[in-house]
Each structure stands twice: as C-alpha cells, then as structure tokens.
Coordinates of N, CA and C and ligand atoms in Angstrom, one line a residue:
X1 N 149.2 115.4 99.9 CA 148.8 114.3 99.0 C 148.5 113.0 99.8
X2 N 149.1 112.7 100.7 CA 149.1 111.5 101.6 C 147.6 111.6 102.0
X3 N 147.5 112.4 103.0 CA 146.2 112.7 103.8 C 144.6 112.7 102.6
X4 N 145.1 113.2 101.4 CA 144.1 113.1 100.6 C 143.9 111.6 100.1
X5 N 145.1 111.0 100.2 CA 144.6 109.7 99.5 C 143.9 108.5 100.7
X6 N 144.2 109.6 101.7 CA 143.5 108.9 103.1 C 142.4 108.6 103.2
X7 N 141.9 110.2 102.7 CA 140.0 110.2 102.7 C 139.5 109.0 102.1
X8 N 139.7 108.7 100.9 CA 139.0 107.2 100.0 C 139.1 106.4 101.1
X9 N 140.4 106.0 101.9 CA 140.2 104.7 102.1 C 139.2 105.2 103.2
X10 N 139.6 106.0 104.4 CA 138.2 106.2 105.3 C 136.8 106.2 104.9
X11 N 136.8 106.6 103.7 CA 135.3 106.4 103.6 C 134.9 105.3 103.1
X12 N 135.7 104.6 102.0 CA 135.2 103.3 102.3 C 135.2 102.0 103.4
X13 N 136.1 102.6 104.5 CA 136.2 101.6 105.3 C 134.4 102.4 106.2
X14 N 134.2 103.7 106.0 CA 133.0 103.9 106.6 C 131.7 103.1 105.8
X15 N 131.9 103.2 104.2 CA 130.8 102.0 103.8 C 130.9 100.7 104.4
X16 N 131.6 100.4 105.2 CA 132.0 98.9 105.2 C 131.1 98.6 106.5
X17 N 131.7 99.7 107.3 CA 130.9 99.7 108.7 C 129.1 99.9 109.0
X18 N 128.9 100.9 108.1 CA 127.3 101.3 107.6 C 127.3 100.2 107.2
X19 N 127.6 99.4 105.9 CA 126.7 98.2 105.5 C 126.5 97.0 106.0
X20 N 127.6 96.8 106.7 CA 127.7 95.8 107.9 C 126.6 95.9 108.9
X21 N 126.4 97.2 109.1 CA 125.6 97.5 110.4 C 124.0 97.2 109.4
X22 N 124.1 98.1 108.6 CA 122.5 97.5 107.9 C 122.2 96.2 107.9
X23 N 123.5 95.7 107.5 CA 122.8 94.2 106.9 C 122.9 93.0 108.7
X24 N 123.1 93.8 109.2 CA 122.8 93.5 111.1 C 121.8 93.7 111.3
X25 N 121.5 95.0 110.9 CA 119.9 95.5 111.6 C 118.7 95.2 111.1
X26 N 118.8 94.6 109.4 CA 117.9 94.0 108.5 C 117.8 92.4 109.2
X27 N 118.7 91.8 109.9 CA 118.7 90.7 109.9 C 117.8 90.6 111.3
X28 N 118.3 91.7 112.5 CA 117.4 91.7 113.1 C 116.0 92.2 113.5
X29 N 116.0 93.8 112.5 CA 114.9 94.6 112.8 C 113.2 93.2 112.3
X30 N 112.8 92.2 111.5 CA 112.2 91.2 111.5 C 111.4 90.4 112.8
X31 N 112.7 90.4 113.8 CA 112.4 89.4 114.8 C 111.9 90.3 115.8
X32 N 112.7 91.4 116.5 CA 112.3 92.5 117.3 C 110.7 93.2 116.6
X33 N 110.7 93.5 115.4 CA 109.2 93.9 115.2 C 108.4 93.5 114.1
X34 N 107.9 92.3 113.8 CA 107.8 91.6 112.7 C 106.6 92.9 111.8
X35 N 107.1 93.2 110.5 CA 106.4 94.0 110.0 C 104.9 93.8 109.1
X36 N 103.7 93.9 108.9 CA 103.1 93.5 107.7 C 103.3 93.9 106.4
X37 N 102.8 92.8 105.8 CA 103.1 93.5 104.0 C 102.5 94.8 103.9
X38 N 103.1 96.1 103.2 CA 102.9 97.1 103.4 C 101.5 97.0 102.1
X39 N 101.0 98.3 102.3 CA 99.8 98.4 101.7 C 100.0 99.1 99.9
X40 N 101.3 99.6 99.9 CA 102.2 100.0 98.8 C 101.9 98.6 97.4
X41 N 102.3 97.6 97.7 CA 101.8 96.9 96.2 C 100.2 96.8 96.1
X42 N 99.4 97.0 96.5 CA 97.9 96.9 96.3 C 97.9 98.0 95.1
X43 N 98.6 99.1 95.4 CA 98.7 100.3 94.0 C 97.2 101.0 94.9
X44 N 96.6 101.1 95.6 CA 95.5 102.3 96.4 C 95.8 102.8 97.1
X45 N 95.5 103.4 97.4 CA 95.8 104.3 98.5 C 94.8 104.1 99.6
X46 N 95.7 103.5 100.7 CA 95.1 102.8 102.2 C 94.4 104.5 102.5
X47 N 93.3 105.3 102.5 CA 93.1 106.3 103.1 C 91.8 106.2 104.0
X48 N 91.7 106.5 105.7 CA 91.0 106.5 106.5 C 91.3 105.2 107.6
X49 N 92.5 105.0 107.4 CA 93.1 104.3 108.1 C 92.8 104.2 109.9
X50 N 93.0 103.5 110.6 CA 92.8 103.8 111.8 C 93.1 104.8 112.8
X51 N 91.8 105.7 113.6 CA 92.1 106.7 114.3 C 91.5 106.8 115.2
X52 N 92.0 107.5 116.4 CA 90.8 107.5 118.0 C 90.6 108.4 118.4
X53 N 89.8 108.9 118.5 CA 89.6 110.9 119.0 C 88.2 110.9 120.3
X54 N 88.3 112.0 120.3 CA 87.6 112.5 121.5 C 86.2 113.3 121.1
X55 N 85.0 113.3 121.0 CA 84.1 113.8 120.6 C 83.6 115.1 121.4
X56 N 83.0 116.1 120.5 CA 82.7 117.5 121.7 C 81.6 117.2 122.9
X57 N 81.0 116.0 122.5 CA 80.2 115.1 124.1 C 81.6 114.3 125.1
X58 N 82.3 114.3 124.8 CA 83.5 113.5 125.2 C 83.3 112.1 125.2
X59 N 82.9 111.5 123.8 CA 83.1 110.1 123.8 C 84.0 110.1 123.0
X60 N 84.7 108.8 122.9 CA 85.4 107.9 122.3 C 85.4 107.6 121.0
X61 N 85.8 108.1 120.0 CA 84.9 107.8 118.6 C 86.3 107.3 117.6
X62 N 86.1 106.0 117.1 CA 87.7 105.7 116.1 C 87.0 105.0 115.0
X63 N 87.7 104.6 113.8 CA 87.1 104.4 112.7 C 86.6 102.8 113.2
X64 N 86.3 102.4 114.2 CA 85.4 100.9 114.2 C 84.1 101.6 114.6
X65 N 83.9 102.2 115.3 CA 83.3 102.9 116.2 C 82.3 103.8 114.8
X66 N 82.5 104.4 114.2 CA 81.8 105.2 113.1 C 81.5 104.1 111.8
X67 N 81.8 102.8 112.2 CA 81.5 101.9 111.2 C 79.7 101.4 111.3
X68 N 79.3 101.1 110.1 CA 77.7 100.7 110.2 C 76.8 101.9 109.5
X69 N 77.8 103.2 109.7 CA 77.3 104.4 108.6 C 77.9 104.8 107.9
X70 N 77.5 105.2 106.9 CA 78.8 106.0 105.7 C 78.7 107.3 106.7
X71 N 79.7 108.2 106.2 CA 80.1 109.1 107.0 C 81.0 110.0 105.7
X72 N 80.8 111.4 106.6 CA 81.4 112.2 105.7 C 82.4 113.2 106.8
X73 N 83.4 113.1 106.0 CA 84.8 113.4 107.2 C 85.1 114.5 106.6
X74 N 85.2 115.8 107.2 CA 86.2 117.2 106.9 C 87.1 117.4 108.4
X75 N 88.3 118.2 107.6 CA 89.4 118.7 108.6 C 89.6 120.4 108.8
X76 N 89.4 120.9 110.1 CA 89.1 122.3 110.0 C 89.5 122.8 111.5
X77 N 89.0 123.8 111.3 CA 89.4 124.4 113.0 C 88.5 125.6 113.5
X78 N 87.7 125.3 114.0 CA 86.9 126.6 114.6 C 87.2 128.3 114.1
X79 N 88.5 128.4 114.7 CA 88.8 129.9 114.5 C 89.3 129.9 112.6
X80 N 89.3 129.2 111.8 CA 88.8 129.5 110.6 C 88.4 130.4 110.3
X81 N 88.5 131.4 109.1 CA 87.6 132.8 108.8 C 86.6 132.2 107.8
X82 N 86.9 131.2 107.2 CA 86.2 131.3 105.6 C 85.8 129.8 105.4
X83 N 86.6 129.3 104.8 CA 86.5 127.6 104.1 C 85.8 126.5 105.4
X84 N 86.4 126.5 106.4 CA 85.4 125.8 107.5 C 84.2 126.3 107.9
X85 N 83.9 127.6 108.3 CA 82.5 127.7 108.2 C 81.7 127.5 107.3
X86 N 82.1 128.0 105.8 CA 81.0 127.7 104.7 C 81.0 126.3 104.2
X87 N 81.9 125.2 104.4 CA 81.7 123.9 104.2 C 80.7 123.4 105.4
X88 N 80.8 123.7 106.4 CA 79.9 123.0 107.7 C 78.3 123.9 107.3
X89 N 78.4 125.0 107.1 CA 77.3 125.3 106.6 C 76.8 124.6 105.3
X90 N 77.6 124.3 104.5 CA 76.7 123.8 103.0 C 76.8 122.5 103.5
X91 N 77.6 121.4 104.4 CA 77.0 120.3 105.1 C 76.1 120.0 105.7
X92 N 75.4 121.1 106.5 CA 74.1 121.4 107.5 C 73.4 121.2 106.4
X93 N 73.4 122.0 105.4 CA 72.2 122.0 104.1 C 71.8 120.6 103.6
X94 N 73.5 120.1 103.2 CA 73.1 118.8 103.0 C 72.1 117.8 103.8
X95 N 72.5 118.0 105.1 CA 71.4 116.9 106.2 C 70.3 117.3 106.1
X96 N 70.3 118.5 105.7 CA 68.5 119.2 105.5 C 67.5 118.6 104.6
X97 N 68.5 118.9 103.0 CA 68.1 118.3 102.3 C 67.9 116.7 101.9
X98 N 68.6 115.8 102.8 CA 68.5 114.4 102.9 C 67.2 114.3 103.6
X99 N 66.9 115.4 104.0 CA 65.1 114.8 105.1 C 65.6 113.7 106.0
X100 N 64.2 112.8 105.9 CA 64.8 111.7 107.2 C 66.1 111.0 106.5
X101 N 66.4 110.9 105.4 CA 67.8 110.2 105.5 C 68.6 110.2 105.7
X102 N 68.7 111.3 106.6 CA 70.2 112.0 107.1 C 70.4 111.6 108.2
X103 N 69.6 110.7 108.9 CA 69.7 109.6 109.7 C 70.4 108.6 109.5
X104 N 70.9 108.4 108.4 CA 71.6 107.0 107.8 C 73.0 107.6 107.5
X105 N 73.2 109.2 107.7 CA 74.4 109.3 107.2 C 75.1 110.4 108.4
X106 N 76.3 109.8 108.9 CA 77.2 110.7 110.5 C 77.9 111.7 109.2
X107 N 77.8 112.8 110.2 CA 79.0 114.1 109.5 C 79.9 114.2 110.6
X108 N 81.3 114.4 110.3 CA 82.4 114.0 111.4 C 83.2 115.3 110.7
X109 N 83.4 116.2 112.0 CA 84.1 117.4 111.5 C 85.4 117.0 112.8
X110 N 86.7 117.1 112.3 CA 87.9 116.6 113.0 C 89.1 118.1 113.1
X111 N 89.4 118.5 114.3 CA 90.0 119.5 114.7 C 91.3 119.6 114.1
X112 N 91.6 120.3 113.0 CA 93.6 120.4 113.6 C 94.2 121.2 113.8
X113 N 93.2 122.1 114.7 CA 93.9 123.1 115.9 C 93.7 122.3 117.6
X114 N 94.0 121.2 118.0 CA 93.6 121.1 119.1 C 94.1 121.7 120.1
X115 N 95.1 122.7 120.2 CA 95.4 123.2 120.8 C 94.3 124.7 121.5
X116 N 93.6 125.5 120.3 CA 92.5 126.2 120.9 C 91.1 125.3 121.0
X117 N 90.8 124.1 120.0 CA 89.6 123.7 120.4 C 89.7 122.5 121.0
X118 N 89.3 123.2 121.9 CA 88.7 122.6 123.4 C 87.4 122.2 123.0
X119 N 86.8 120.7 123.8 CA 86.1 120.1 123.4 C 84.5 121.1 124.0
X120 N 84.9 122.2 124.9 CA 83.7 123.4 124.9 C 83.6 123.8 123.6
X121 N 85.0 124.2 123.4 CA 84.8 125.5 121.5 C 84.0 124.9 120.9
X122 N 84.5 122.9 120.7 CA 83.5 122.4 119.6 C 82.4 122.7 119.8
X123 N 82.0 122.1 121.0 CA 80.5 122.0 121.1 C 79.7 123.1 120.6
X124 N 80.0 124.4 121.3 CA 79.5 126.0 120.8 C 79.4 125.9 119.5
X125 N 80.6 125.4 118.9 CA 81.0 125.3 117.6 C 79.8 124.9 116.7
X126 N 79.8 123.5 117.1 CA 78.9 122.7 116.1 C 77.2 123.0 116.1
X127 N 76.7 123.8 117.4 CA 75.9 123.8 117.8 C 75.4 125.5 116.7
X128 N 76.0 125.6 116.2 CA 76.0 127.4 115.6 C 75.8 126.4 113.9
X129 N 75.9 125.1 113.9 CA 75.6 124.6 112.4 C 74.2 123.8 112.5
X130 N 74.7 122.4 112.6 CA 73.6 121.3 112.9 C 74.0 120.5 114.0
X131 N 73.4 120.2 115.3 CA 73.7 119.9 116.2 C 74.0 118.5 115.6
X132 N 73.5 117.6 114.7 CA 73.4 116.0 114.5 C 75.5 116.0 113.9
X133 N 76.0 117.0 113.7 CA 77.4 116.9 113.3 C 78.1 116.8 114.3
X134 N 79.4 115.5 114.5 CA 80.1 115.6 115.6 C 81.2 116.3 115.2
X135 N 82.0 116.4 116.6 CA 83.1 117.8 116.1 C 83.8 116.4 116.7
X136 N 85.3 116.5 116.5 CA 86.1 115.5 117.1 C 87.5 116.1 117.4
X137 N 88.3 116.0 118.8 CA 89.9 116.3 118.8 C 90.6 115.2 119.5
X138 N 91.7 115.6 119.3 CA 92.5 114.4 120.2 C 93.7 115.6 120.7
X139 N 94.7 114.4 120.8 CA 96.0 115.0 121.6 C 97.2 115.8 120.1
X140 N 97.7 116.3 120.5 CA 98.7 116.6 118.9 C 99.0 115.3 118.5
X141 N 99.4 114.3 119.1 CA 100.1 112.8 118.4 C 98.9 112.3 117.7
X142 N 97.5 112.2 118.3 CA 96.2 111.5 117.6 C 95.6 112.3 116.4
X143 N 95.8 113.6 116.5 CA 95.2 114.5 115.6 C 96.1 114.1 114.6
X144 N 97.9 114.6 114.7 CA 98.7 114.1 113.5 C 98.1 112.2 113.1
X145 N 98.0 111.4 113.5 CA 97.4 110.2 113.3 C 96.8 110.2 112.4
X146 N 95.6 110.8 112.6 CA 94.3 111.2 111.7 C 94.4 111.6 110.7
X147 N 95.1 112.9 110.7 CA 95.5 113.5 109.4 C 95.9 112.7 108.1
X148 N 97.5 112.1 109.1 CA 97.9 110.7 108.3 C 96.9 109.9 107.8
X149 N 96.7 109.2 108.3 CA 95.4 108.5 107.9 C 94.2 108.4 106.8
X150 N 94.3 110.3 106.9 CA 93.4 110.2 105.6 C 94.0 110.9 104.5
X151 N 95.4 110.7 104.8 CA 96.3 111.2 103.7 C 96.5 113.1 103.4
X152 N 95.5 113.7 104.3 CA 95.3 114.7 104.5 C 96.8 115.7 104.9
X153 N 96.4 116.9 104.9 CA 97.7 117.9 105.5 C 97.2 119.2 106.3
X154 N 98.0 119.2 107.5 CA 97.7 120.4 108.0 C 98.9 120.9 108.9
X155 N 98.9 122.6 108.7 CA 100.2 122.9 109.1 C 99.9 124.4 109.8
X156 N 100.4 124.5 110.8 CA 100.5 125.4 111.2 C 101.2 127.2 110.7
X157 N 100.7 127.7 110.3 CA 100.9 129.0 109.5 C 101.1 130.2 110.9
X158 N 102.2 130.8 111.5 CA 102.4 132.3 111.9 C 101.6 133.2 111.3
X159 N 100.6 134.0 112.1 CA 100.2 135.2 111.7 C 99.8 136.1 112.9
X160 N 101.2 137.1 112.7 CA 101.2 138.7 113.8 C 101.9 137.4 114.9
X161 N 100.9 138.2 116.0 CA 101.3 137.0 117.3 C 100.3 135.4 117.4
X162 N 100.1 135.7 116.9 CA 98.4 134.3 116.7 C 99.2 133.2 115.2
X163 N 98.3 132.5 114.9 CA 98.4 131.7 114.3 C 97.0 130.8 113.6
X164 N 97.2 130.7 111.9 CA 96.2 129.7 111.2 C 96.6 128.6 111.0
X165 N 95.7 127.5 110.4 CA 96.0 126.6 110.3 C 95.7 126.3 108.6
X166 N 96.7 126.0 107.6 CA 96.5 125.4 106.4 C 96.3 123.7 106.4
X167 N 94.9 123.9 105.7 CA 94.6 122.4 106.2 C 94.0 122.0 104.4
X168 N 93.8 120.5 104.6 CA 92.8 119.5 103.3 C 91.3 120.4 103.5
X169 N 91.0 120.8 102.3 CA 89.8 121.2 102.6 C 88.7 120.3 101.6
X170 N 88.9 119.6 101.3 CA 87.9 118.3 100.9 C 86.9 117.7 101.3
X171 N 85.9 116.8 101.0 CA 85.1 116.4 102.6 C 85.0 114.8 102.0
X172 N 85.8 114.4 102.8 CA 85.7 112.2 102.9 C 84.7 111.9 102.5
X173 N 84.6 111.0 101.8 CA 83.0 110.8 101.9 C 83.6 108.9 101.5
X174 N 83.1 108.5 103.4 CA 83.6 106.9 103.2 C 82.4 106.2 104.0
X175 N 82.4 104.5 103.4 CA 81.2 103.9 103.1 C 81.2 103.4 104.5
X176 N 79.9 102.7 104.6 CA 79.5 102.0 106.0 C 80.3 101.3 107.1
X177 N 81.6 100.1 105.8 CA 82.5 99.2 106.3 C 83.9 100.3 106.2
X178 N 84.1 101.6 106.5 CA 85.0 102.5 106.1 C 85.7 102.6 105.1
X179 N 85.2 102.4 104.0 CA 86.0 102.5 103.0 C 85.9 103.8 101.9
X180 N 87.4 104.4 101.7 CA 87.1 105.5 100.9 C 86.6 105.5 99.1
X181 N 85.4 106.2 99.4 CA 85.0 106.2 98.2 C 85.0 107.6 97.6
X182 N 85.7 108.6 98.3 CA 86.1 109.7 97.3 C 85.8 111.3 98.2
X183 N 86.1 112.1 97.0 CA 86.1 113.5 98.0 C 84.8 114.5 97.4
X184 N 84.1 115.1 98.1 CA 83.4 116.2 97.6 C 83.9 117.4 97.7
X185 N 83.9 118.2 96.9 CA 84.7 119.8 97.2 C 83.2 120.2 97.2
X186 N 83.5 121.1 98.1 CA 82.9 122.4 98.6 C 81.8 123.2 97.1
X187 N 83.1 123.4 95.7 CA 82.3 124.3 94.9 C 81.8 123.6 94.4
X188 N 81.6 122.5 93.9 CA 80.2 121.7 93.1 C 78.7 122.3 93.4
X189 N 78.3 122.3 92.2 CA 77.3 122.6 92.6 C 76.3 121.8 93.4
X190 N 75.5 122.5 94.4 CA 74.8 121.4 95.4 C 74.1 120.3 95.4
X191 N 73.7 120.3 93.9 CA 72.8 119.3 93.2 C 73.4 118.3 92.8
X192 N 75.3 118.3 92.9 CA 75.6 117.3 92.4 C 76.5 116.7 93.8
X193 N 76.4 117.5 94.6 CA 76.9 117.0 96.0 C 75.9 116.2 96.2
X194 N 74.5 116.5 96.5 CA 73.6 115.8 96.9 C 73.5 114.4 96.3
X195 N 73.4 114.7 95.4 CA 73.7 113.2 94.5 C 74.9 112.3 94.8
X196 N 76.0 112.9 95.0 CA 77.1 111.8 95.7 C 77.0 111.9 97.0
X197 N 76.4 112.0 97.9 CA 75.7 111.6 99.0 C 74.7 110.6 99.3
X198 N 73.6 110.9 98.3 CA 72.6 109.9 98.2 C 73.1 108.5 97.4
X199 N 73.9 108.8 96.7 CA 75.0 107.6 96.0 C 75.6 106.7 97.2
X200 N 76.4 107.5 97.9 CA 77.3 107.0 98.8 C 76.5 106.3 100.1
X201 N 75.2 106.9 100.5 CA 74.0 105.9 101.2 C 73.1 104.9 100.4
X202 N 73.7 104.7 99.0 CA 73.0 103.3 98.6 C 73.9 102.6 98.2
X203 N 75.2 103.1 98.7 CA 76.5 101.8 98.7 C 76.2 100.4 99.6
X204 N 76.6 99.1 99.1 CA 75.8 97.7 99.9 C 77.4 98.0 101.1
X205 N 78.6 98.5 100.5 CA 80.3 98.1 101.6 C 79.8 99.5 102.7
Ligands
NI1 NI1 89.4 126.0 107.5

C-alpha cells in the first residue's frame, strides 16, 4: 500500500520537473534560435519550398535558380517499371506539343532513389525522353529536403534482395516567381493537360 501511494507522489513530483524544465527551455529556446512565424496561420500550404540539388550536367539547380520559368516538377526514379517512365514520356509529348513554347516552360524530374541514380543514370536517363528535361539528385539529407518541400512522399519499399521506391506521382506545376499553382495527374486526358500548361505559361506570378 505504502509503495503504491508513492507512485502519485513521484510522478507528480516528475510533472514538476518536466514543466519546470519546459517552461526553462521556452524561455530560452527564443534567444538561442529566434524562430519565424510559422507558415501554419496563412491556412496554405507553403509547398515548393526551398531546395538545392545537383543536375545530370552537374550544376547547381535550387528553387531561386529555376525561378523566371514556370516549371513543372515530378518525383521518380529511373529504375521505375511503370508510372515514371509513362509520365516523362507523356511530358516529352507535352514539350512537343507546346512547339516553340516549350521554351518558356523547364520540366524538372527529381530522383528519390539517389542512391542508384547517379548523375550518369540520369543523364542516359533523360536522354531516352527529351533531352530539354533536367533530371536532378542530391545527397539523402537534400533529396529528403525536397520531398518535404513539396509536401511530397517517398519511401523506400523491400523487394527479394533489391528494392522500389513508393513515391508522389503527381507533376508540380509551379509559376515563374515559384509559386504552387497545382498538380496534373498523369490520366487526364492530354488535351486538358495541355491546357493547364498553356494556362500556367500565361500566369503574370
Ligand atoms: Ni515511379
């Protein structure tokens, strides 16, 4: 009986110590790392947030850097069987059918296997679609970044001894000044993809 009526008080003397210590580390975590207003009361969703990757030419490419074009962003992985090839293929179609105005619009395909694609894979890679598509990787920390970023998900899936990747299969479609203006899926029909394309290049942001 004794011992049981012990537990209450220890644990409230353990609330006392946790809240003490919170209301320490509230008082300091401020000064040590002053935080900004989070992006949470605007009610949108901050997506395409800032990111830095490595391009299959090996440049430098982050969302300042892809700014001045709309752009259309998908997440994928070379060794894909299905969904990444046939979206970079009905993307290639897309630039086809823009004619010259596919000059005014970057397609950004972003790795989240960096572990097999190597900035050779991309290049072979991209070069088997439309060469004018960049392929983009980073390190596992920048790639997770990215992902975040565009609110996206990708996870690594076991299969046999090898391994897939379950990823966002969506395709960004964000304006000049980076801003997301929404997703195109893959099954729409192509006539109305096209149309939110040529929409998204007579955006003025
Ligand atoms: Ni895929």
């Amino acid at each position: 009986m004794r011992r049981l009526r012990l537990i209450p008080v220890a644990l409230w003397m353990l609330v006392g110590v946790v809240g003490a210590a919170l209301v320490g580390l509230s008082g300091w975590v401020p000064i040590l790392s002053p935080q900004p207003p989070t992006a949470i009361s605007r009610g949108v969703a901050a997506v395409g947030g800032p990111f830095s990757l490595t391009s299959h030419k090996g440049e430098q490419v982050d969302n300042s850097r892809l700014a001045g074009k709309p752009y259309l962003l998908f997440f994928g992985f070379t060794y894909c069987p299905d969904v990444c090839p046939t979206t970079l293929l009905e993307l290639s179609e897309v630039l086809r059918e823009l004619g010259t105005d596919a000059g005014r619009l970057q397609v950004v395909f972003v790795s989240v296997d960096p572990e097999r694609d190597t900035q050779e894979q991309l290049a072979d890679y991209v070069r088997a679609f439309d060469e004018r598509i960049v392929a983009l990787r980073g390190t596992q920390a920048e790639t997770d970044a990215t992902v975040k970023a565009f609110a996206a998900y990708a996870r690594k899936v076991p299969q046999g001894a090898t391994y897939t990747m379950d990823h966002t299969a969506s395709v960004y479609m964000m304006s000049a000044s980076g801003n997301f203006v929404g997703t195109i899926d893959m099954h729409e029909p192509s006539a109305t993809r096209l149309q939110k394309v040529r929409r998204l290049l007579d955006r003025r942001d």
